[in-house]
Amino acid sequence: MARQDPRCERFGADRHRYRLGPPLAAADVDAFEARYGIPLPRDYRDFLTQVGGSGAGPDYGLFPLEGPCYGSPDEDEDDDGWAADDEKAQDRRPGVLATPFPLTTAWRAGPGEPYDQAALVTGSLAIAERGCGEFVRIVVTGQDVTGRDVGRIWFADQVWFAMTPGPTFREWYLSWLESDAPARR
């Protein structure tokens, strides 16, 4: 992909530059799972420990499991990762990841309907940012729209107050790798 887009013109590529962070040690992932009382979905866990712990991926790329989403401010003079870091911090509050994911079908707030984003994302982990207030989450606890307990991607739109189910992590990531979408900014 980097050879096909050397100037990183494809959406989000200027952030991750098609580089993956090093794979995580299994012991580090074990410690994360123990700290939050959840097992990570197998395909996501395997990716983190065998392929890369962060970086290249759909949209703005994959968040690291721990630490700031986009590196330190010293590394990025245009550091606007605060919203993504806030999203990750919300997940790490006590009990949030271990509480079952509440949705089984797509959801959108109706006119005047209260929107409690924190309640809608329990049991899911923010793993990437799509931009403009939309985050990619993976279900880690609970049942999703397919009846599977974990592993489904959901798109959380904080601007239009919507939650939309997507594919599994593996399907989502492979779709990005196999796409030949034209470069756009």
Coordinates of C-alpha atoms in Angstrom, one line a residue, residues 50-126:
Q50 CA 1.6 -11.4 15.8
V51 CA 1.3 -8.5 13.3
G52 CA 1.4 -5.1 15.0
G53 CA 0.4 -3.4 18.2
S54 CA -0.8 -0.2 16.5
G55 CA -0.5 1.9 13.4
A56 CA -1.4 1.2 9.8
G57 CA -5.1 0.4 9.3
P58 CA -8.4 1.7 8.1
D59 CA -9.0 5.4 8.4
Y60 CA -6.5 6.9 10.9
G61 CA -5.1 3.5 11.8
L62 CA -5.2 1.4 14.9
F63 CA -4.9 2.8 18.4
P64 CA -2.2 1.2 20.7
L65 CA -3.7 -0.9 23.5
E66 CA -1.9 1.3 26.1
G67 CA -0.7 4.9 26.0
P68 CA -1.6 7.9 23.8
C69 CA -3.5 7.1 20.5
Y70 CA -1.1 9.0 18.2
G71 CA 2.2 9.1 20.0
S72 CA 3.6 11.9 22.1
P73 CA 3.0 15.6 21.2
D74 CA 6.7 15.9 20.5
E75 CA 6.3 13.4 17.7
D76 CA 3.4 15.2 16.1
E77 CA 3.4 18.9 15.9
D78 CA -0.3 18.8 14.8
D79 CA -1.4 16.7 17.8
D80 CA -5.2 16.6 17.7
G81 CA -5.4 13.1 19.4
W82 CA -7.1 14.5 22.5
A83 CA -10.5 13.3 21.5
A84 CA -9.3 9.8 20.7
D85 CA -7.4 9.7 24.0
D86 CA -10.5 10.8 25.8
E87 CA -12.4 8.0 24.1
K88 CA -9.8 5.4 25.2
A89 CA -9.8 6.8 28.7
Q90 CA -13.6 6.3 29.0
D91 CA -13.1 2.6 28.2
R92 CA -10.5 2.2 30.9
R93 CA -12.8 3.4 33.7
P94 CA -13.5 0.6 36.3
G95 CA -16.1 -1.9 35.0
V96 CA -16.7 -0.4 31.6
L97 CA -15.1 -3.1 29.5
A98 CA -16.5 -5.9 31.7
T99 CA -20.1 -4.6 31.5
P100 CA -22.0 -6.3 28.6
F101 CA -22.4 -4.4 25.4
P102 CA -26.0 -3.2 25.3
L103 CA -26.9 -3.3 21.7
T104 CA -28.0 -6.0 19.3
T105 CA -29.1 -3.9 16.4
A106 CA -28.2 -0.5 14.9
W107 CA -29.3 2.5 17.0
R108 CA -29.8 6.1 16.2
A109 CA -31.1 8.8 18.6
G110 CA -34.5 10.2 17.6
P111 CA -35.4 13.9 17.8
G112 CA -35.1 15.0 21.4
E113 CA -34.1 11.6 22.6
P114 CA -31.3 11.7 25.2
Y115 CA -28.0 10.4 24.1
D116 CA -25.9 8.7 26.8
Q117 CA -22.8 7.7 24.8
A118 CA -21.1 6.2 27.9
A119 CA -24.0 3.7 28.4
L120 CA -24.0 2.7 24.7
V121 CA -20.4 1.7 24.5
T122 CA -19.9 -0.4 27.6
G123 CA -18.4 -3.8 26.7
S124 CA -16.6 -2.4 23.7
L125 CA -13.1 -1.1 23.2
A126 CA -12.2 1.9 21.0

